[in-house]
PDB file of C-alpha atoms in Angstrom:
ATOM      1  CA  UNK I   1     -10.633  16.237  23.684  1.00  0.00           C
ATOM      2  CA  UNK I   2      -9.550  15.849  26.862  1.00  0.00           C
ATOM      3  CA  UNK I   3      -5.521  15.601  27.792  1.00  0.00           C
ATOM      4  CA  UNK I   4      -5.107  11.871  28.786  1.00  0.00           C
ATOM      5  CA  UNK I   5      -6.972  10.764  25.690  1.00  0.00           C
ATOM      6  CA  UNK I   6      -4.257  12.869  23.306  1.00  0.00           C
ATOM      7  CA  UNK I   7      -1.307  11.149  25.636  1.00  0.00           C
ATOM      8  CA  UNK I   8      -2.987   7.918  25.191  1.00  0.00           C
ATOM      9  CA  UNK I   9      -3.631   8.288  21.223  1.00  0.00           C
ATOM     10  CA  UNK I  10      -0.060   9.584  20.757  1.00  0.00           C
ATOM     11  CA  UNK I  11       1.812   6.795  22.749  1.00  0.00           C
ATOM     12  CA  UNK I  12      -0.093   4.164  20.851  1.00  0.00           C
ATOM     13  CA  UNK I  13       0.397   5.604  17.733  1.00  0.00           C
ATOM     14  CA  UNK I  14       3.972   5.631  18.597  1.00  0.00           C
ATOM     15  CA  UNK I  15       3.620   1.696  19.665  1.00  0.00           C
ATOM     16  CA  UNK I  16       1.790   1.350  16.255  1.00  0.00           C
ATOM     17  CA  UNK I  17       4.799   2.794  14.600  1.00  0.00           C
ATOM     18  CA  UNK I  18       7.748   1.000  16.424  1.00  0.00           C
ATOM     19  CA  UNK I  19       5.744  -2.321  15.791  1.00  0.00           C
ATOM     20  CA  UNK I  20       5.561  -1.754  12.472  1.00  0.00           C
ATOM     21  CA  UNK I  21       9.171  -0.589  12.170  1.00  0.00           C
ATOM     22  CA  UNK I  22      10.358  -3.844  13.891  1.00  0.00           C
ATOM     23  CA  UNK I  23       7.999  -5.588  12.089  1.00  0.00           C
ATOM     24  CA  UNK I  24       9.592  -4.658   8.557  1.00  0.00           C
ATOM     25  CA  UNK I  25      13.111  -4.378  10.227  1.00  0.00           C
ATOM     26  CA  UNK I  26      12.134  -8.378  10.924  1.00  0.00           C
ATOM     27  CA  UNK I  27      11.390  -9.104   7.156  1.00  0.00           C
ATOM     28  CA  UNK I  28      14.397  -7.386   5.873  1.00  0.00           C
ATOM     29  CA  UNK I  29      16.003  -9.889   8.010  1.00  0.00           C
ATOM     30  CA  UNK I  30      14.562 -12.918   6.846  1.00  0.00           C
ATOM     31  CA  UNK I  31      14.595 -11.237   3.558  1.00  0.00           C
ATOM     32  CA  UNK I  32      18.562 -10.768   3.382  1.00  0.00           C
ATOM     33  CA  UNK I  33      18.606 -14.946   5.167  1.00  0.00           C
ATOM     34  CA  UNK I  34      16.766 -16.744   2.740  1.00  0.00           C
ATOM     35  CA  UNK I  35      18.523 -15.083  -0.172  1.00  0.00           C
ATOM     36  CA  UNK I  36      21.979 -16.151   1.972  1.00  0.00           C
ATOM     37  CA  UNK I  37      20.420 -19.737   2.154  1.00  0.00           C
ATOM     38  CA  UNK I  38      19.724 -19.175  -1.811  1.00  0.00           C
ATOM     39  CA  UNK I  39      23.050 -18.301  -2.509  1.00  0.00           C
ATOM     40  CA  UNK I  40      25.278 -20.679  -0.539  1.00  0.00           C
ATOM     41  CA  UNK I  41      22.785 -23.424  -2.243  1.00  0.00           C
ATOM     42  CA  UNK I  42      23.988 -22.139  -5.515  1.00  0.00           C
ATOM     43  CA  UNK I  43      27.414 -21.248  -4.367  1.00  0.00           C
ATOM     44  CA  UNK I  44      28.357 -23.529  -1.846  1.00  0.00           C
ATOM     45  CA  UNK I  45      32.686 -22.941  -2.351  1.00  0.00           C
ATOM     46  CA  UNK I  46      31.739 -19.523  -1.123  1.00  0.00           C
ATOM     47  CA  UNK I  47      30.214 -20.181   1.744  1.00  0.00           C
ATOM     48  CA  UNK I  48      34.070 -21.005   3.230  1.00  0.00           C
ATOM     49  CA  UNK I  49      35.388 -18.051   1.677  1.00  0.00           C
TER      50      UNK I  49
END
């Protein structure tokens, strides 16, 4: 295995990671807002707490 083919497999494997990380980081997100949205439906007097 040559040396630019292990930089090249480590940095996207790296890329592969971060996307994935930001990726579920973006789901938690939506996650947490749509059970906000569910809540304040429910509960509107506390969404002017």
């Amino acid at each position: 295995v040559s040396n630019s083919n292990g930089v090249n497999f480590n940095s996207t494997k790296i890329y592969i990671f971060r996307a994935i990380k930001t990726q579920s980081l973006y789901f938690y997100a939506l996650n947490l807002h749509k059970k906000q949205n569910s809540i304040d439906t429910k509960y509107p007097k506390f969404h002017h707490f």
